[in-house]
Amino acid sequence: MAAILSVSGSPSPTSRTSRLLRHLDDRLRAQGHDVTPFDVRNLPAQALLGADFKHPAIVAATELFERADGVVIGTPVYKAAYSGLLKSLLDLLPQYALTGKTVLPLATGGSTAHVLAIDYALRPVLSSMGASHIVPGWFTLDKDIAPDDHSTPIVAPATAEALAQVTDLFSVALGGKTGVLRRTA
Ligand SMILES: Cc1cc2nc3c(=O)[nH]c(=O)nc-3n(C[C@H](O)[C@H](O)[C@H](O)COP(=O)(O)O)c2cc1C
């Protein structure tokens, strides 16, 4: 099965985006994938903001991208686009860091006014970095994600099915099989 890097670009210590990704990580693991969770906020700020390409943590992050077959990129919508934190990491990766990789773009936000932020903001950046296949993404309203790890469900039923579908399409694109798609095939 595929090696997947699951990247959250939220700076928040109580991030709904991260909670959503970790929830989907479990689904991907259940389908047999090897998933590495990665929160950009854990990288040293000085390295990110000082464009320290050679910092060991930035080098290690670059290697995680190199080793991945598939990458989940999750970001909160900030000011109608992806987070500055996510961009600060993408800027330090090689220009074609996503070459040959399958990418699942995900966003969370407070308003459906920005439901297209994935397509007009995030997708072009991922494409410019060489992603070979960017599967359909999904925008999730923050109110539909549990406020903490102890609440259930993690994702409201209204959006859970759509998230499962895009996650399963990503899995299939990576050569995986899913229970959901097998049932509907
Ligand atoms: C600085 C800031 C800017 C935001 N800008 C937007 C925005 O333009 N559009 C939107 O839909 N939500 C916006 N939001 C709401 C967040 O995208 C939303 O609450 C998101 O789920 C937060 O994810 P996180 O908990 O992972 O950081 C903004 C939140 C913050 C803190």
PDB file of C-alpha atoms and ligand atoms in Angstrom:
ATOM      1  CA  MET A   1       0.000   0.000   0.000  1.00  0.00           C
ATOM      2  CA  ALA A   2       0.955   3.615  -0.343  1.00  0.00           C
ATOM      3  CA  ALA A   3       3.004   5.873   1.894  1.00  0.00           C
ATOM      4  CA  ILE A   4       0.862   8.905   2.715  1.00  0.00           C
ATOM      5  CA  LEU A   5       1.965  12.174   4.318  1.00  0.00           C
ATOM      6  CA  SER A   6      -0.966  13.944   5.980  1.00  0.00           C
ATOM      7  CA  VAL A   7      -0.110  17.626   6.350  1.00  0.00           C
ATOM      8  CA  SER A   8      -2.066  20.125   8.437  1.00  0.00           C
ATOM      9  CA  GLY A   9      -1.315  23.780   7.772  1.00  0.00           C
ATOM     10  CA  SER A  10      -3.116  25.244  10.758  1.00  0.00           C
ATOM     11  CA  PRO A  11      -1.183  27.271  13.339  1.00  0.00           C
ATOM     12  CA  SER A  12      -3.833  26.586  15.990  1.00  0.00           C
ATOM     13  CA  PRO A  13      -2.952  24.357  18.976  1.00  0.00           C
ATOM     14  CA  THR A  14      -6.593  23.231  19.007  1.00  0.00           C
ATOM     15  CA  SER A  15      -6.903  22.943  15.263  1.00  0.00           C
ATOM     16  CA  ARG A  16     -10.094  21.616  13.739  1.00  0.00           C
ATOM     17  CA  THR A  17      -8.199  21.033  10.496  1.00  0.00           C
ATOM     18  CA  SER A  18      -5.720  18.769  12.284  1.00  0.00           C
ATOM     19  CA  ARG A  19      -8.536  16.945  14.051  1.00  0.00           C
ATOM     20  CA  LEU A  20     -10.232  16.344  10.717  1.00  0.00           C
ATOM     21  CA  LEU A  21      -7.017  15.058   9.125  1.00  0.00           C
ATOM     22  CA  ARG A  22      -6.196  12.726  11.992  1.00  0.00           C
ATOM     23  CA  HIS A  23      -9.726  11.329  11.681  1.00  0.00           C
ATOM     24  CA  LEU A  24      -9.213  10.693   7.956  1.00  0.00           C
ATOM     25  CA  ASP A  25      -5.748   9.243   8.664  1.00  0.00           C
ATOM     26  CA  ASP A  26      -7.484   6.462  10.560  1.00  0.00           C
ATOM     27  CA  ARG A  27      -9.712   5.715   7.568  1.00  0.00           C
ATOM     28  CA  LEU A  28      -6.699   5.557   5.246  1.00  0.00           C
ATOM     29  CA  ARG A  29      -4.813   3.284   7.673  1.00  0.00           C
ATOM     30  CA  ALA A  30      -7.812   0.985   7.826  1.00  0.00           C
ATOM     31  CA  GLN A  31      -7.482   0.694   4.043  1.00  0.00           C
ATOM     32  CA  GLY A  32      -3.908  -0.499   4.485  1.00  0.00           C
ATOM     33  CA  HIS A  33      -1.932   2.677   3.852  1.00  0.00           C
ATOM     34  CA  ASP A  34       1.091   3.790   5.846  1.00  0.00           C
ATOM     35  CA  VAL A  35       0.114   7.273   7.059  1.00  0.00           C
ATOM     36  CA  THR A  36       2.477   9.831   8.591  1.00  0.00           C
ATOM     37  CA  PRO A  37       0.717  12.737  10.314  1.00  0.00           C
ATOM     38  CA  PHE A  38       2.486  16.068  10.013  1.00  0.00           C
ATOM     39  CA  ASP A  39       1.567  19.395  11.608  1.00  0.00           C
ATOM     40  CA  VAL A  40       3.456  22.306  10.052  1.00  0.00           C
ATOM     41  CA  ARG A  41       3.020  24.256  13.296  1.00  0.00           C
ATOM     42  CA  ASN A  42       5.546  21.925  14.966  1.00  0.00           C
ATOM     43  CA  LEU A  43       8.362  23.137  12.708  1.00  0.00           C
ATOM     44  CA  PRO A  44      10.637  25.821  14.187  1.00  0.00           C
ATOM     45  CA  ALA A  45       9.207  29.262  13.376  1.00  0.00           C
ATOM     46  CA  GLN A  46      12.664  30.775  12.911  1.00  0.00           C
ATOM     47  CA  ALA A  47      13.476  28.227  10.203  1.00  0.00           C
ATOM     48  CA  LEU A  48      10.156  28.737   8.444  1.00  0.00           C
ATOM     49  CA  LEU A  49      10.157  32.534   8.544  1.00  0.00           C
ATOM     50  CA  GLY A  50      13.892  32.880   7.990  1.00  0.00           C
ATOM     51  CA  ALA A  51      13.850  30.675   4.883  1.00  0.00           C
ATOM     52  CA  ASP A  52      16.390  28.349   6.505  1.00  0.00           C
ATOM     53  CA  PHE A  53      16.366  25.633   3.830  1.00  0.00           C
ATOM     54  CA  LYS A  54      19.192  23.761   5.566  1.00  0.00           C
ATOM     55  CA  HIS A  55      17.653  23.582   9.014  1.00  0.00           C
ATOM     56  CA  PRO A  56      17.493  19.885  10.033  1.00  0.00           C
ATOM     57  CA  ALA A  57      13.740  20.097  10.624  1.00  0.00           C
ATOM     58  CA  ILE A  58      13.155  21.563   7.156  1.00  0.00           C
ATOM     59  CA  VAL A  59      15.435  18.943   5.583  1.00  0.00           C
ATOM     60  CA  ALA A  60      13.531  16.217   7.450  1.00  0.00           C
ATOM     61  CA  ALA A  61      10.203  17.647   6.282  1.00  0.00           C
ATOM     62  CA  THR A  62      11.466  17.712   2.691  1.00  0.00           C
ATOM     63  CA  GLU A  63      12.460  14.059   3.005  1.00  0.00           C
ATOM     64  CA  LEU A  64       8.982  13.164   4.262  1.00  0.00           C
ATOM     65  CA  PHE A  65       7.536  14.683   1.095  1.00  0.00           C
ATOM     66  CA  GLU A  66      10.102  12.826  -1.035  1.00  0.00           C
ATOM     67  CA  ARG A  67       9.184   9.476   0.506  1.00  0.00           C
ATOM     68  CA  ALA A  68       5.417   9.932   0.135  1.00  0.00           C
ATOM     69  CA  ASP A  69       3.374   8.439  -2.697  1.00  0.00           C
ATOM     70  CA  GLY A  70       0.370  10.482  -1.678  1.00  0.00           C
ATOM     71  CA  VAL A  71      -0.018  13.730   0.241  1.00  0.00           C
ATOM     72  CA  VAL A  72      -3.069  15.042   2.066  1.00  0.00           C
ATOM     73  CA  ILE A  73      -2.853  18.827   2.318  1.00  0.00           C
ATOM     74  CA  GLY A  74      -5.267  20.333   4.831  1.00  0.00           C
ATOM     75  CA  THR A  75      -5.554  24.008   5.594  1.00  0.00           C
ATOM     76  CA  PRO A  76      -7.881  26.397   7.357  1.00  0.00           C
ATOM     77  CA  VAL A  77      -9.187  29.132   5.078  1.00  0.00           C
ATOM     78  CA  TYR A  78      -7.598  32.364   6.230  1.00  0.00           C
ATOM     79  CA  LYS A  79      -8.476  35.589   4.441  1.00  0.00           C
ATOM     80  CA  ALA A  80     -10.122  33.650   1.621  1.00  0.00           C
ATOM     81  CA  ALA A  81      -7.051  31.482   0.905  1.00  0.00           C
ATOM     82  CA  TYR A  82      -4.826  28.833   2.501  1.00  0.00           C
ATOM     83  CA  SER A  83      -2.909  29.634   5.678  1.00  0.00           C
ATOM     84  CA  GLY A  84       0.335  31.572   5.634  1.00  0.00           C
ATOM     85  CA  LEU A  85       1.853  28.814   7.749  1.00  0.00           C
ATOM     86  CA  LEU A  86       1.214  26.251   5.024  1.00  0.00           C
ATOM     87  CA  LYS A  87       2.658  28.570   2.395  1.00  0.00           C
ATOM     88  CA  SER A  88       5.765  29.168   4.502  1.00  0.00           C
ATOM     89  CA  LEU A  89       6.526  25.436   4.312  1.00  0.00           C
ATOM     90  CA  LEU A  90       5.583  25.022   0.648  1.00  0.00           C
ATOM     91  CA  ASP A  91       7.961  27.900  -0.158  1.00  0.00           C
ATOM     92  CA  LEU A  92      10.854  25.981   1.420  1.00  0.00           C
ATOM     93  CA  LEU A  93      10.224  22.757  -0.467  1.00  0.00           C
ATOM     94  CA  PRO A  94      11.830  22.131  -3.863  1.00  0.00           C
ATOM     95  CA  GLN A  95       9.850  23.607  -6.774  1.00  0.00           C
ATOM     96  CA  TYR A  96       8.699  20.163  -7.922  1.00  0.00           C
ATOM     97  CA  ALA A  97       8.360  18.504  -4.516  1.00  0.00           C
ATOM     98  CA  LEU A  98       5.008  17.007  -5.524  1.00  0.00           C
ATOM     99  CA  THR A  99       6.142  15.480  -8.808  1.00  0.00           C
ATOM    100  CA  GLY A 100       4.625  12.052  -9.313  1.00  0.00           C
ATOM    101  CA  LYS A 101       2.505  12.337  -6.195  1.00  0.00           C
ATOM    102  CA  THR A 102      -1.226  12.055  -5.755  1.00  0.00           C
ATOM    103  CA  VAL A 103      -2.637  14.884  -3.636  1.00  0.00           C
ATOM    104  CA  LEU A 104      -5.872  15.261  -1.682  1.00  0.00           C
ATOM    105  CA  PRO A 105      -6.583  18.955  -0.949  1.00  0.00           C
ATOM    106  CA  LEU A 106      -8.815  19.710   2.056  1.00  0.00           C
ATOM    107  CA  ALA A 107      -9.892  22.971   3.659  1.00  0.00           C
ATOM    108  CA  THR A 108     -11.891  24.034   6.693  1.00  0.00           C
ATOM    109  CA  GLY A 109     -13.545  27.402   7.046  1.00  0.00           C
ATOM    110  CA  GLY A 110     -16.158  29.437   8.808  1.00  0.00           C
ATOM    111  CA  SER A 111     -18.165  30.461   5.768  1.00  0.00           C
ATOM    112  CA  THR A 112     -19.446  28.750   2.653  1.00  0.00           C
ATOM    113  CA  ALA A 113     -18.549  31.988   0.863  1.00  0.00           C
ATOM    114  CA  HIS A 114     -15.061  30.509   0.629  1.00  0.00           C
ATOM    115  CA  VAL A 115     -15.966  26.974  -0.343  1.00  0.00           C
ATOM    116  CA  LEU A 116     -14.001  27.408  -3.596  1.00  0.00           C
ATOM    117  CA  ALA A 117     -10.740  28.404  -1.876  1.00  0.00           C
ATOM    118  CA  ILE A 118      -9.372  24.928  -2.583  1.00  0.00           C
ATOM    119  CA  ASP A 119      -9.873  25.406  -6.304  1.00  0.00           C
ATOM    120  CA  TYR A 120      -8.850  29.031  -6.817  1.00  0.00           C
ATOM    121  CA  ALA A 121      -6.068  29.220  -4.199  1.00  0.00           C
ATOM    122  CA  LEU A 122      -4.679  25.845  -3.115  1.00  0.00           C
ATOM    123  CA  ARG A 123      -4.980  23.741  -6.261  1.00  0.00           C
ATOM    124  CA  PRO A 124      -2.852  26.073  -8.474  1.00  0.00           C
ATOM    125  CA  VAL A 125       0.018  25.990  -5.968  1.00  0.00           C
ATOM    126  CA  LEU A 126      -0.076  22.204  -5.735  1.00  0.00           C
ATOM    127  CA  SER A 127      -0.175  21.996  -9.504  1.00  0.00           C
ATOM    128  CA  SER A 128       2.823  24.324  -9.860  1.00  0.00           C
ATOM    129  CA  MET A 129       4.743  21.974  -7.555  1.00  0.00           C
ATOM    130  CA  GLY A 130       4.309  19.129 -10.012  1.00  0.00           C
ATOM    131  CA  ALA A 131       1.525  17.099  -8.446  1.00  0.00           C
ATOM    132  CA  SER A 132       0.679  14.432 -11.002  1.00  0.00           C
ATOM    133  CA  HIS A 133      -2.866  13.893  -9.809  1.00  0.00           C
ATOM    134  CA  ILE A 134      -4.859  16.231  -7.583  1.00  0.00           C
ATOM    135  CA  VAL A 135      -8.038  14.377  -6.687  1.00  0.00           C
ATOM    136  CA  PRO A 136     -11.296  16.185  -5.851  1.00  0.00           C
ATOM    137  CA  GLY A 137     -11.003  17.996  -2.537  1.00  0.00           C
ATOM    138  CA  TRP A 138     -13.517  18.975   0.089  1.00  0.00           C
ATOM    139  CA  PHE A 139     -14.297  22.099   2.132  1.00  0.00           C
ATOM    140  CA  THR A 140     -15.645  21.430   5.621  1.00  0.00           C
ATOM    141  CA  LEU A 141     -17.346  24.058   7.757  1.00  0.00           C
ATOM    142  CA  ASP A 142     -15.678  24.475  11.146  1.00  0.00           C
ATOM    143  CA  LYS A 143     -19.001  24.023  12.914  1.00  0.00           C
ATOM    144  CA  ASP A 144     -19.172  20.498  11.444  1.00  0.00           C
ATOM    145  CA  ILE A 145     -15.926  19.423  13.151  1.00  0.00           C
ATOM    146  CA  ALA A 146     -15.894  18.468  16.842  1.00  0.00           C
ATOM    147  CA  PRO A 147     -14.325  21.143  19.080  1.00  0.00           C
ATOM    148  CA  ASP A 148     -12.098  18.615  20.890  1.00  0.00           C
ATOM    149  CA  ASP A 149     -10.842  15.048  20.643  1.00  0.00           C
ATOM    150  CA  HIS A 150     -13.341  13.771  23.200  1.00  0.00           C
ATOM    151  CA  SER A 151     -16.482  14.842  21.353  1.00  0.00           C
ATOM    152  CA  THR A 152     -18.240  12.551  18.923  1.00  0.00           C
ATOM    153  CA  PRO A 153     -18.774  12.415  16.097  1.00  0.00           C
ATOM    154  CA  ILE A 154     -15.543  14.071  14.936  1.00  0.00           C
ATOM    155  CA  VAL A 155     -17.295  15.063  11.711  1.00  0.00           C
ATOM    156  CA  ALA A 156     -21.003  15.889  11.427  1.00  0.00           C
ATOM    157  CA  PRO A 157     -23.024  13.384   9.408  1.00  0.00           C
ATOM    158  CA  ALA A 158     -23.880  16.114   6.877  1.00  0.00           C
ATOM    159  CA  THR A 159     -20.295  16.250   5.639  1.00  0.00           C
ATOM    160  CA  ALA A 160     -18.937  12.866   6.752  1.00  0.00           C
ATOM    161  CA  GLU A 161     -20.183  11.019   3.693  1.00  0.00           C
ATOM    162  CA  ALA A 162     -18.662  13.503   1.231  1.00  0.00           C
ATOM    163  CA  LEU A 163     -15.364  13.410   3.103  1.00  0.00           C
ATOM    164  CA  ALA A 164     -15.379   9.626   3.033  1.00  0.00           C
ATOM    165  CA  GLN A 165     -15.977   9.702  -0.708  1.00  0.00           C
ATOM    166  CA  VAL A 166     -13.067  12.045  -1.522  1.00  0.00           C
ATOM    167  CA  THR A 167     -10.818  10.117   0.867  1.00  0.00           C
ATOM    168  CA  ASP A 168     -11.737   6.845  -0.806  1.00  0.00           C
ATOM    169  CA  LEU A 169     -11.153   8.284  -4.290  1.00  0.00           C
ATOM    170  CA  PHE A 170      -7.704   9.363  -3.081  1.00  0.00           C
ATOM    171  CA  SER A 171      -7.092   5.864  -1.720  1.00  0.00           C
ATOM    172  CA  VAL A 172      -8.149   4.243  -4.990  1.00  0.00           C
ATOM    173  CA  ALA A 173      -5.946   6.645  -6.970  1.00  0.00           C
ATOM    174  CA  LEU A 174      -3.065   5.356  -4.851  1.00  0.00           C
ATOM    175  CA  GLY A 175      -3.918   1.796  -5.723  1.00  0.00           C
ATOM    176  CA  GLY A 176      -5.915   1.043  -2.624  1.00  0.00           C
ATOM    177  CA  LYS A 177      -9.271  -0.612  -2.324  1.00  0.00           C
ATOM    178  CA  THR A 178     -12.065   0.662  -0.144  1.00  0.00           C
ATOM    179  CA  GLY A 179     -15.118  -0.900   1.383  1.00  0.00           C
ATOM    180  CA  VAL A 180     -17.287   2.059   0.364  1.00  0.00           C
ATOM    181  CA  LEU A 181     -16.346   1.971  -3.317  1.00  0.00           C
ATOM    182  CA  ARG A 182     -16.438  -1.827  -3.475  1.00  0.00           C
ATOM    183  CA  ARG A 183     -20.023  -1.753  -2.219  1.00  0.00           C
ATOM    184  CA  THR A 184     -21.099   0.790  -4.851  1.00  0.00           C
ATOM    185  CA  ALA A 185     -19.081  -0.677  -7.707  1.00  0.00           C
TER     186      ALA A 185
HETATM  187  C1  LIG B   1      -7.175  34.767  10.965  1.00  0.00           C
HETATM  188  C2  LIG B   1      -8.374  33.989  10.501  1.00  0.00           C
HETATM  189  C3  LIG B   1      -8.903  34.241   9.255  1.00  0.00           C
HETATM  190  C4  LIG B   1      -9.996  33.516   8.791  1.00  0.00           C
HETATM  191  N1  LIG B   1     -10.490  33.785   7.552  1.00  0.00           N
HETATM  192  C5  LIG B   1     -11.525  33.040   7.080  1.00  0.00           C
HETATM  193  C6  LIG B   1     -12.013  33.259   5.765  1.00  0.00           C
HETATM  194  O1  LIG B   1     -11.570  34.136   5.035  1.00  0.00           O
HETATM  195  N2  LIG B   1     -13.025  32.463   5.314  1.00  0.00           N
HETATM  196  C7  LIG B   1     -13.567  31.473   6.096  1.00  0.00           C
HETATM  197  O2  LIG B   1     -14.471  30.772   5.628  1.00  0.00           O
HETATM  198  N3  LIG B   1     -13.123  31.251   7.367  1.00  0.00           N
HETATM  199  C8  LIG B   1     -12.117  32.007   7.866  1.00  0.00           C
HETATM  200  N4  LIG B   1     -11.646  31.783   9.134  1.00  0.00           N
HETATM  201  C9  LIG B   1     -12.228  30.680   9.925  1.00  0.00           C
HETATM  202  C10 LIG B   1     -11.339  29.446   9.858  1.00  0.00           C
HETATM  203  O3  LIG B   1     -10.987  29.111   8.530  1.00  0.00           O
HETATM  204  C11 LIG B   1     -12.040  28.214  10.439  1.00  0.00           C
HETATM  205  O4  LIG B   1     -12.495  28.469  11.741  1.00  0.00           O
HETATM  206  C12 LIG B   1     -11.117  27.006  10.391  1.00  0.00           C
HETATM  207  O5  LIG B   1     -11.857  25.819  10.555  1.00  0.00           O
HETATM  208  C13 LIG B   1     -10.048  27.076  11.463  1.00  0.00           C
HETATM  209  O6  LIG B   1      -9.266  25.913  11.362  1.00  0.00           O
HETATM  210  P1  LIG B   1      -8.182  25.523  12.467  1.00  0.00           P
HETATM  211  O7  LIG B   1      -8.924  25.310  13.761  1.00  0.00           O
HETATM  212  O8  LIG B   1      -7.578  24.288  11.948  1.00  0.00           O
HETATM  213  O9  LIG B   1      -7.197  26.645  12.535  1.00  0.00           O
HETATM  214  C14 LIG B   1     -10.573  32.530   9.619  1.00  0.00           C
HETATM  215  C15 LIG B   1     -10.039  32.287  10.898  1.00  0.00           C
HETATM  216  C16 LIG B   1      -8.955  33.015  11.326  1.00  0.00           C
HETATM  217  C17 LIG B   1      -8.392  32.743  12.707  1.00  0.00           C
END
